[in-house]
Short mmCIF file of C-alpha atoms in Angstrom, two decimals:
data_model
loop_
_atom_site.label_atom_id
_atom_site.label_comp_id
_atom_site.label_asym_id
_atom_site.label_seq_id
_atom_site.Cartn_x
_atom_site.Cartn_y
_atom_site.Cartn_z
CA UNK U 190 -158.73 238.15 58.63
CA UNK U 191 -161.85 237.74 60.11
CA UNK U 192 -165.17 240.14 60.42
CA UNK U 193 -167.20 239.21 63.80
CA UNK U 194 -170.61 240.09 62.97
CA UNK U 195 -173.90 239.43 64.32
CA UNK U 196 -172.07 236.93 67.04
CA UNK U 197 -175.04 237.65 69.58
CA UNK U 198 -176.65 235.39 66.84
CA UNK U 199 -176.08 232.34 68.41
CA UNK U 200 -172.84 231.91 70.91
CA UNK U 201 -174.05 228.15 71.56
CA UNK U 202 -171.29 225.78 70.70
CA UNK U 203 -171.25 224.70 66.87
CA UNK U 204 -171.59 220.99 67.02
CA UNK U 205 -173.68 220.31 64.11
CA UNK U 206 -172.27 221.68 60.64
CA UNK U 207 -172.76 222.20 57.04
CA UNK U 208 -170.42 222.74 54.88
CA UNK U 209 -171.25 223.49 51.70
CA UNK U 210 -169.46 224.33 48.14
CA UNK U 211 -168.45 223.31 44.53
CA UNK U 212 -165.25 223.09 45.06
CA UNK U 213 -164.57 219.66 46.10
CA UNK U 214 -160.50 219.79 47.26
CA UNK U 215 -160.96 222.99 49.43
CA UNK U 216 -164.10 221.57 50.91
CA UNK U 217 -161.79 218.18 51.69
CA UNK U 218 -159.45 219.73 52.53
CA UNK U 219 -161.66 222.04 55.49
CA UNK U 220 -163.46 219.29 56.14
CA UNK U 221 -160.63 217.32 57.46
CA UNK U 222 -160.09 220.21 59.97
CA UNK U 223 -163.48 220.81 60.71
CA UNK U 224 -164.11 216.88 61.56
CA UNK U 225 -162.53 216.41 64.96
CA UNK U 226 -163.84 219.68 66.73
CA UNK U 227 -167.47 218.54 66.08
CA UNK U 228 -170.04 216.24 66.35
CA UNK U 229 -171.79 216.46 63.03
CA UNK U 230 -170.36 217.30 60.23
CA UNK U 231 -172.00 217.37 56.69
CA UNK U 232 -171.03 217.83 53.08
CA UNK U 233 -173.00 219.41 50.49
CA UNK U 234 -171.48 219.26 47.41
CA UNK U 235 -173.83 222.40 45.56
CA UNK U 236 -175.58 225.03 47.49
CA UNK U 237 -178.84 224.18 46.00
CA UNK U 238 -178.03 220.35 47.87
CA UNK U 239 -177.59 222.25 51.09
CA UNK U 240 -180.89 223.81 51.17
CA UNK U 241 -182.01 220.42 50.68
CA UNK U 242 -180.02 218.75 53.77
CA UNK U 243 -181.14 222.10 55.60
CA UNK U 244 -184.98 220.98 54.86
CA UNK U 245 -184.52 218.11 57.03
CA UNK U 246 -181.93 218.19 59.10
CA UNK U 247 -180.90 220.55 61.91
CA UNK U 248 -177.81 222.86 62.01
CA UNK U 249 -175.68 224.89 64.31
CA UNK U 250 -173.61 226.02 61.78
CA UNK U 251 -173.78 226.34 58.16
CA UNK U 252 -170.36 227.33 55.90
CA UNK U 253 -170.19 228.52 52.68
CA UNK U 254 -166.95 228.16 50.78
CA UNK U 255 -167.25 230.37 47.07
CA UNK U 256 -164.83 230.99 44.67
CA UNK U 257 -163.37 234.40 44.09
CA UNK U 258 -165.59 237.07 42.12
CA UNK U 259 -168.89 234.68 42.09
CA UNK U 260 -172.21 235.48 44.72
CA UNK U 261 -173.04 232.16 44.87
CA UNK U 262 -172.54 231.92 48.19
CA UNK U 263 -173.58 235.07 49.38
CA UNK U 264 -177.53 233.82 48.06
CA UNK U 265 -177.35 230.62 49.52
CA UNK U 266 -176.32 232.21 52.91
CA UNK U 267 -179.38 235.15 52.12
CA UNK U 268 -181.35 232.31 51.69
CA UNK U 269 -180.20 230.45 55.25
CA UNK U 270 -181.14 233.79 56.51
CA UNK U 271 -184.39 233.90 55.35
CA UNK U 272 -185.91 230.14 56.15
CA UNK U 273 -183.48 229.23 58.77
CA UNK U 274 -182.71 232.34 60.72
CA UNK U 275 -181.62 231.28 64.05
CA UNK U 276 -178.68 229.22 61.96
CA UNK U 277 -174.90 230.45 62.32
CA UNK U 278 -173.78 231.63 58.88
CA UNK U 279 -170.07 231.79 57.35
CA UNK U 280 -168.97 232.79 54.22
CA UNK U 281 -165.23 231.95 53.20
CA UNK U 282 -163.91 233.58 50.08
CA UNK U 283 -160.11 233.49 48.03
CA UNK U 284 -161.01 236.78 47.44
CA UNK U 285 -160.10 240.34 48.80
CA UNK U 286 -163.26 241.99 47.95
CA UNK U 287 -163.63 244.66 50.82
CA UNK U 288 -167.35 245.29 48.68
CA UNK U 289 -168.05 241.77 48.88
CA UNK U 290 -167.79 241.45 52.61
CA UNK U 291 -170.00 244.18 53.33
CA UNK U 292 -172.65 242.61 50.89
CA UNK U 293 -171.91 239.14 52.80
CA UNK U 294 -172.57 240.99 56.00
CA UNK U 295 -175.53 243.04 54.51
CA UNK U 296 -177.68 240.78 52.66
CA UNK U 297 -177.02 237.37 53.84
CA UNK U 298 -176.41 238.51 57.88
CA UNK U 299 -172.95 236.59 58.34
CA UNK U 300 -171.54 235.84 61.14
CA UNK U 301 -167.88 236.06 60.40
CA UNK U 302 -166.16 236.03 56.67
CA UNK U 303 -162.89 234.37 56.11
CA UNK U 304 -160.42 234.70 53.59
CA UNK U 305 -158.94 231.77 51.46
CA UNK U 306 -156.55 229.82 52.48
CA UNK U 307 -158.01 229.53 55.97
CA UNK U 308 -155.05 229.55 59.11
CA UNK U 309 -155.39 227.80 62.18
CA UNK U 310 -155.57 230.84 63.78
CA UNK U 311 -158.67 232.15 61.85
CA UNK U 312 -160.36 228.64 62.74
CA UNK U 313 -159.65 229.11 66.13
CA UNK U 314 -161.09 232.10 66.69
CA UNK U 315 -164.06 231.20 64.23
CA UNK U 316 -165.04 228.60 67.22
CA UNK U 317 -163.99 230.74 69.89
CA UNK U 318 -167.23 232.66 69.22
CA UNK U 319 -169.08 229.63 69.72
CA UNK U 320 -168.12 228.96 73.02
CA UNK U 321 -171.27 227.72 75.33
CA UNK U 322 -170.85 230.32 77.81
CA UNK U 323 -172.86 233.32 77.47
CA UNK U 324 -171.44 236.74 78.55
CA UNK U 325 -174.14 238.32 80.71
CA UNK U 326 -173.37 241.94 78.85
CA UNK U 327 -173.90 240.07 75.81
CA UNK U 328 -177.18 241.43 73.37
CA UNK U 329 -180.23 239.23 74.02
CA UNK U 330 -180.55 236.50 71.70
CA UNK U 331 -182.96 234.30 70.25
CA UNK U 332 -183.06 230.37 70.97
CA UNK U 333 -182.52 227.06 68.76
CA UNK U 334 -185.80 226.87 67.08
CA UNK U 335 -187.71 230.11 68.54
CA UNK U 336 -188.20 232.81 67.01
CA UNK U 337 -189.39 236.63 68.39
CA UNK U 338 -188.75 240.01 68.79
CA UNK U 339 -191.54 241.31 71.83
CA UNK U 340 -190.42 242.25 75.55
CA UNK U 341 -192.43 238.43 76.43
CA UNK U 342 -189.69 236.70 74.56
CA UNK U 343 -186.90 239.31 74.77
CA UNK U 344 -187.72 238.39 78.69
CA UNK U 345 -188.26 234.76 77.75
CA UNK U 346 -184.89 234.60 76.08
CA UNK U 347 -183.23 236.07 78.38
CA UNK U 348 -184.43 234.16 81.42
CA UNK U 349 -184.32 230.63 79.90
CA UNK U 350 -180.33 231.38 79.77
CA UNK U 351 -179.76 232.07 83.31
CA UNK U 352 -181.44 229.32 84.06
CA UNK U 353 -179.76 226.72 81.61
CA UNK U 354 -176.47 227.82 83.36
CA UNK U 355 -178.22 225.79 86.82
CA UNK U 356 -178.76 222.80 87.34
CA UNK U 357 -182.57 223.09 88.80
CA UNK U 358 -185.62 221.71 87.75
CA UNK U 359 -187.81 223.04 85.57
CA UNK U 360 -191.33 223.63 84.93
CA UNK U 361 -192.99 225.54 81.80
CA UNK U 362 -196.09 226.25 82.06
CA UNK U 363 -198.56 227.96 78.51
CA UNK U 364 -201.04 226.86 76.76
CA UNK U 365 -201.17 224.37 73.49
CA UNK U 366 -198.88 225.31 70.58
CA UNK U 367 -197.01 227.68 72.68
CA UNK U 368 -193.75 225.87 71.74
CA UNK U 369 -192.78 224.54 75.42
CA UNK U 370 -191.09 221.42 74.30
CA UNK U 371 -189.19 224.41 72.12
CA UNK U 372 -187.96 226.11 75.63
CA UNK U 373 -187.55 222.34 77.06
CA UNK U 374 -184.81 221.89 73.93
CA UNK U 375 -183.64 225.21 74.28
CA UNK U 376 -182.46 225.01 78.42
CA UNK U 377 -180.61 221.86 77.55
CA UNK U 378 -178.91 223.37 74.13
CA UNK U 379 -177.58 226.26 76.56
CA UNK U 380 -177.08 224.03 79.23
CA UNK U 381 -173.39 222.43 80.54
CA UNK U 382 -175.28 219.00 79.49
CA UNK U 383 -175.38 219.61 76.03
CA UNK U 384 -172.45 216.75 74.86
CA UNK U 385 -175.23 214.59 76.58
CA UNK U 386 -178.26 213.29 75.55
CA UNK U 387 -181.66 214.91 75.45
CA UNK U 388 -184.69 212.15 76.44
CA UNK U 389 -188.75 213.67 75.56
CA UNK U 390 -192.00 211.55 76.55
CA UNK U 391 -195.17 212.48 76.42
CA UNK U 392 -197.13 211.72 79.53
CA UNK U 393 -200.26 211.25 78.28
CA UNK U 394 -198.77 208.71 75.47
CA UNK U 395 -198.73 205.71 77.49
CA UNK U 396 -200.88 204.00 80.39
CA UNK U 397 -199.46 203.89 83.91
CA UNK U 398 -197.58 200.60 83.90
CA UNK U 399 -196.27 201.25 80.60
CA UNK U 400 -195.11 204.84 81.57
CA UNK U 401 -193.13 203.52 84.26
CA UNK U 402 -191.01 201.20 82.23
CA UNK U 403 -190.37 203.94 79.85
CA UNK U 404 -189.23 205.97 82.72
CA UNK U 405 -187.49 203.78 85.08
CA UNK U 406 -186.73 200.56 82.95
CA UNK U 407 -187.46 197.64 83.64
CA UNK U 408 -185.93 193.71 84.46
CA UNK U 409 -186.57 190.76 82.25
CA UNK U 410 -190.19 189.07 83.13
CA UNK U 411 -191.29 192.02 85.16
CA UNK U 412 -194.60 191.67 83.33
CA UNK U 413 -196.17 190.06 80.13
CA UNK U 414 -193.96 190.90 77.18
CA UNK U 415 -190.22 191.63 79.73
CA UNK U 416 -188.18 189.31 77.63
CA UNK U 417 -185.56 191.05 78.48
CA UNK U 418 -183.92 193.68 81.14
CA UNK U 419 -184.60 197.66 79.40
CA UNK U 420 -182.97 200.97 80.45
CA UNK U 421 -185.63 203.61 80.38
CA UNK U 422 -185.09 206.97 79.45
CA UNK U 423 -183.85 208.40 83.01
CA UNK U 424 -180.68 205.82 82.93
CA UNK U 425 -180.64 206.92 78.52
CA UNK U 426 -180.33 210.35 79.68
CA UNK U 427 -177.90 209.84 82.27
CA UNK U 428 -175.59 213.07 82.70
CA UNK U 429 -178.28 214.84 80.43
CA UNK U 430 -182.08 216.28 80.29
CA UNK U 431 -185.38 214.47 80.36
CA UNK U 432 -188.18 216.36 79.04
CA UNK U 433 -191.64 215.03 80.35
CA UNK U 434 -194.31 216.67 78.72
CA UNK U 435 -198.24 217.10 79.88
CA UNK U 436 -197.16 215.87 83.51
CA UNK U 437 -200.28 216.21 85.15
CA UNK U 438 -201.70 213.38 83.24
CA UNK U 439 -199.55 211.68 84.87
CA UNK U 440 -201.58 209.17 87.80
CA UNK U 441 -200.84 209.87 91.07
CA UNK U 442 -199.28 206.65 92.10
CA UNK U 443 -196.57 207.66 88.89
CA UNK U 444 -196.52 210.97 90.61
CA UNK U 445 -194.80 209.38 94.10
CA UNK U 446 -192.48 207.60 91.92
CA UNK U 447 -191.69 210.92 90.02
CA UNK U 448 -191.95 213.01 93.71
CA UNK U 449 -189.53 209.91 95.00
CA UNK U 450 -186.66 210.54 91.88
CA UNK U 451 -187.32 214.69 92.53
CA UNK U 452 -186.04 213.59 96.53
CA UNK U 453 -183.25 210.96 95.74
CA UNK U 454 -182.09 211.10 92.63
CA UNK U 455 -182.75 207.45 92.42
CA UNK U 456 -185.01 205.09 90.39
CA UNK U 457 -186.62 201.80 91.03
CA UNK U 458 -186.78 199.43 87.87
CA UNK U 459 -189.92 197.76 86.79
CA UNK U 460 -189.74 193.80 88.58
CA UNK U 461 -186.02 194.98 90.80
CA UNK U 462 -185.44 195.37 94.07
CA UNK U 463 -182.59 197.79 94.06
CA UNK U 464 -182.41 201.08 93.22
CA UNK U 465 -179.79 203.04 91.25
CA UNK U 466 -178.13 206.68 91.64
CA UNK U 467 -178.79 208.99 87.85
CA UNK U 468 -177.72 212.24 87.41
CA UNK U 469 -180.47 213.53 85.17
CA UNK U 470 -182.41 216.96 84.96
CA UNK U 471 -185.56 217.46 84.44
CA UNK U 472 -188.03 219.57 82.93
CA UNK U 473 -191.40 219.10 83.09
CA UNK U 474 -194.46 220.71 80.95
CA UNK U 475 -197.87 220.99 81.20
CA UNK U 476 -200.76 223.47 79.58
CA UNK U 477 -202.55 223.01 82.75
CA UNK U 478 -203.30 225.20 85.58
CA UNK U 479 -201.79 222.76 88.48
CA UNK U 480 -203.16 224.72 91.40
CA UNK U 481 -206.20 223.98 90.49
CA UNK U 482 -205.80 220.33 89.74
CA UNK U 483 -204.02 220.35 93.12
CA UNK U 484 -207.45 221.62 94.79
CA UNK U 485 -209.27 218.77 92.96
CA UNK U 486 -207.29 216.61 94.08
CA UNK U 487 -205.90 215.47 90.55
CA UNK U 488 -201.96 216.51 91.25
CA UNK U 489 -200.01 215.80 94.39
CA UNK U 490 -199.11 219.19 95.71
CA UNK U 491 -195.81 218.33 97.20
CA UNK U 492 -194.65 217.44 93.48
CA UNK U 493 -195.83 220.50 91.63
CA UNK U 494 -193.09 221.72 94.87
CA UNK U 495 -190.69 219.56 93.65
CA UNK U 496 -191.25 220.48 89.51
CA UNK U 497 -191.69 224.13 89.89
CA UNK U 498 -187.80 225.35 91.87
CA UNK U 499 -187.75 227.47 88.48
CA UNK U 500 -191.66 227.75 86.38
CA UNK U 501 -191.20 229.14 82.98
CA UNK U 502 -194.77 230.46 81.25
CA UNK U 503 -194.71 230.89 77.50
CA UNK U 504 -196.81 233.34 76.94
CA UNK U 505 -199.47 232.96 74.09
CA UNK U 506 -199.60 234.32 70.96
CA UNK U 507 -201.63 236.38 71.36
CA UNK U 508 -199.64 238.94 74.08
CA UNK U 509 -197.34 239.18 71.51
CA UNK U 510 -198.93 240.00 68.21
CA UNK U 511 -196.43 242.09 67.18
CA UNK U 512 -193.88 239.05 66.85
CA UNK U 513 -197.35 237.90 64.11
CA UNK U 514 -195.43 239.55 61.10
CA UNK U 515 -192.18 237.85 61.76
CA UNK U 516 -193.37 234.45 61.96
CA UNK U 517 -195.45 234.14 59.07
CA UNK U 518 -192.76 235.35 57.33
CA UNK U 519 -190.79 232.49 58.82
CA UNK U 520 -193.10 229.54 58.18
CA UNK U 521 -193.88 231.02 54.46
CA UNK U 522 -190.30 230.55 53.66
CA UNK U 523 -189.43 227.73 54.79
CA UNK U 524 -192.39 225.55 53.90
CA UNK U 525 -191.60 227.23 50.25
CA UNK U 526 -188.53 225.74 50.34
CA UNK U 527 -189.66 222.23 51.68
CA UNK U 528 -192.00 222.22 49.13
CA UNK U 529 -189.19 223.79 46.07
CA UNK U 530 -191.73 226.41 45.56
CA UNK U 531 -189.88 230.07 44.81
CA UNK U 532 -190.35 232.02 48.06
CA UNK U 533 -193.78 232.93 49.44
CA UNK U 534 -193.78 236.97 50.85
CA UNK U 535 -197.03 237.86 52.42
CA UNK U 536 -198.80 240.98 51.41
CA UNK U 537 -200.32 244.05 54.04
CA UNK U 538 -203.76 242.72 54.13
CA UNK U 539 -203.03 239.40 54.46
CA UNK U 540 -200.47 240.54 57.76
CA UNK U 541 -203.64 242.57 58.84
CA UNK U 542 -205.61 239.69 58.50
CA UNK U 543 -203.58 237.23 61.04
CA UNK U 544 -202.73 240.44 63.17
CA UNK U 545 -207.37 240.41 63.51
CA UNK U 546 -206.79 236.82 64.88
CA UNK U 547 -207.00 236.28 68.76
CA UNK U 548 -205.50 232.87 67.94
CA UNK U 549 -206.29 230.03 70.19
CA UNK U 550 -203.83 227.61 68.94
CA UNK U 551 -200.88 229.72 69.23
CA UNK U 552 -197.59 229.53 67.17
CA UNK U 553 -198.93 225.93 65.84
CA UNK U 554 -201.87 227.11 64.26
CA UNK U 555 -200.26 229.93 62.99
CA UNK U 556 -197.89 227.61 61.21
CA UNK U 557 -200.66 225.12 59.93
CA UNK U 558 -202.12 228.29 58.82
CA UNK U 559 -199.12 229.63 56.62
CA UNK U 560 -198.83 226.50 55.25
CA UNK U 561 -202.38 226.14 53.66
CA UNK U 562 -201.87 229.36 52.20
CA UNK U 563 -198.39 228.34 50.28
CA UNK U 564 -200.42 225.36 48.88
CA UNK U 565 -203.39 228.04 48.34
CA UNK U 566 -201.17 231.16 47.14
CA UNK U 567 -201.25 230.55 42.82
CA UNK U 568 -198.35 233.12 42.77
CA UNK U 569 -195.43 234.26 45.24
CA UNK U 570 -197.48 236.76 46.87
CA UNK U 571 -199.78 235.64 50.20
CA UNK U 572 -203.08 237.66 50.06
CA UNK U 573 -205.21 237.67 52.72
CA UNK U 574 -207.71 235.53 49.60
CA UNK U 575 -205.37 233.07 50.44
CA UNK U 576 -205.52 232.56 53.96
CA UNK U 577 -208.17 230.28 54.99
CA UNK U 578 -211.31 231.38 56.91
CA UNK U 579 -210.00 232.48 60.45
CA UNK U 580 -213.13 231.79 62.24
CA UNK U 581 -216.51 234.54 62.38
CA UNK U 582 -215.05 238.69 62.56
CA UNK U 583 -215.92 240.20 65.40
CA UNK U 584 -215.13 243.58 66.90
CA UNK U 585 -212.80 244.75 70.43
CA UNK U 586 -214.75 242.69 72.67
CA UNK U 587 -214.74 246.90 74.74
CA UNK U 588 -216.10 248.16 71.45
CA UNK U 589 -219.09 245.75 71.89
CA UNK U 590 -219.76 246.92 75.46
CA UNK U 591 -219.57 250.59 74.97
CA UNK U 592 -222.93 252.02 75.32
CA UNK U 593 -222.55 254.71 77.99
CA UNK U 594 -221.43 258.51 77.76
CA UNK U 595 -217.39 258.00 78.24
CA UNK U 596 -218.19 259.58 82.25
CA UNK U 597 -214.75 258.48 84.16
CA UNK U 598 -216.48 254.99 85.14
CA UNK U 599 -216.82 254.24 81.54
CA UNK U 600 -213.28 255.15 81.02
CA UNK U 601 -212.07 252.58 83.74
CA UNK U 602 -214.10 249.91 82.31
CA UNK U 603 -213.22 249.94 79.23
CA UNK U 604 -209.64 250.49 79.93
CA UNK U 605 -210.17 246.73 82.10
CA UNK U 606 -211.83 245.05 79.76
CA UNK U 607 -208.96 245.76 76.69
CA UNK U 608 -206.38 245.01 79.73
CA UNK U 609 -208.09 241.98 79.94
CA UNK U 610 -208.70 241.37 76.25
CA UNK U 611 -205.20 241.69 75.67
CA UNK U 612 -204.27 238.90 77.74
CA UNK U 613 -206.48 236.51 77.28
CA UNK U 614 -208.85 236.78 80.20
CA UNK U 615 -206.03 236.41 82.56
CA UNK U 616 -206.95 238.19 85.50
CA UNK U 617 -203.52 237.89 87.33
CA UNK U 618 -202.08 238.86 83.99
CA UNK U 619 -204.33 241.96 83.65
CA UNK U 620 -204.06 243.01 87.43
CA UNK U 621 -200.31 243.25 87.12
CA UNK U 622 -200.43 245.05 83.54
CA UNK U 623 -202.99 247.41 85.86
CA UNK U 624 -200.73 248.04 88.77
CA UNK U 625 -203.40 246.69 91.07
CA UNK U 626 -204.18 243.19 93.23
CA UNK U 627 -206.52 240.62 91.83
CA UNK U 628 -208.50 241.49 94.81
CA UNK U 629 -209.16 245.23 93.88
CA UNK U 630 -209.50 243.96 90.11
CA UNK U 631 -212.50 241.59 90.86
CA UNK U 632 -214.06 243.92 92.98
CA UNK U 633 -213.92 246.08 90.24
CA UNK U 634 -215.32 243.59 88.03
CA UNK U 635 -217.85 242.98 90.19
CA UNK U 636 -219.11 246.77 90.92
CA UNK U 637 -219.29 247.11 86.38
CA UNK U 638 -221.50 243.61 86.17
CA UNK U 639 -218.61 241.55 84.92
CA UNK U 640 -218.02 238.31 86.43
CA UNK U 641 -214.47 237.81 84.72
CA UNK U 642 -214.83 235.20 82.26
CA UNK U 643 -214.86 235.67 78.72
CA UNK U 644 -217.55 236.40 77.13
CA UNK U 645 -216.53 235.60 73.64
CA UNK U 646 -215.27 232.64 74.91
CA UNK U 647 -211.67 231.86 75.89
CA UNK U 648 -210.83 228.84 76.76
CA UNK U 649 -211.11 227.59 80.94
CA UNK U 650 -207.35 228.14 81.03
CA UNK U 651 -207.20 231.19 79.27
CA UNK U 652 -208.15 232.98 82.59
CA UNK U 653 -206.34 232.33 85.80
CA UNK U 654 -206.91 233.50 89.29
#
């Protein structure tokens, strides 16, 4: 008998499984039955060893095998739920205690509770629940490696799942530290290409000549040091996905070669006279405003339109502040587990301090701050004093500028300023929230004597036209 709970947590095919339990015979028997169904099966003889495995390797599904009357498996899965909430959890027990099943669901959020001996039908049902396709009427679920319960992130998760079903080129846009690489990986993992390679490259990490070789390969003798033929990432990723990060840093000559691939599907290795067709999906990412790069001649307009078949914009953390407590607690739990410390919680004052900051470095900055806080805290509770300085505290911008009586004009002015501040002075997003055109917003700002730039010093890319 099985109890399907929280199946919306993750309906991806379970390709990487960790099997944990101290019953060696039962674990070995189950491993033999699971191995033909998965790409990677790891075993841990103890739950403590399983936690160590999870701290260094990514898994889709964790199966805990428990003895009758034992609560160790539930406690282990509860720890997994805290530190790796996107990993699916299954408990197998030889007992038949309904209270144990309820506790497994309530405490550890298990997806399935299964009884020993495990029948083939129960095993088939378990794997069927992790089918790659996602039903349209299923609840929006998180993506591997990404957390968020805000409306902005729920919309993003839903968009990524829908985009993953297609084979279109995707352009991921967003500020530094927002997790653009995670979006690219999530698209691959949720797509029919998941069984094929995922290859990622940072365009800014290579000089032009080496970048061409990295992407398209080279032939022996084509340049100094080319002592043998070498495949590029596009050949290595055949049938899969190539993630091209910081695409705006690519030189114009390389942009032309990338454009040719997008138009024809053909690649030409450096030093080769022939071309080869490869089946690869391209996901590109940048933190730059590409329209501005086009205007100054640094990016090809035709390449932009080829890349932006489906654009996905990752919201900055300041636009989804309701996710900050969730992310902070997740990072605190993960760092504690990695350092084998007692689980660290954040008190309300610490959360308030995090919520009072604008996070220009986004999720990456929050993760670094929490790691330092875990290192500094002297107990299992992170307090405000344990959090490093987050810059000088300033009152909200609208409050600084509120110097006149609350006339109708003053109310409008304050509302516009607060909206601009909320979206990091991105005028396009502000206009959408205010339900006016960007032209009307510009005119109102001009009337109020505001030039549309963030007086508190937002980065140039944070307030797009």
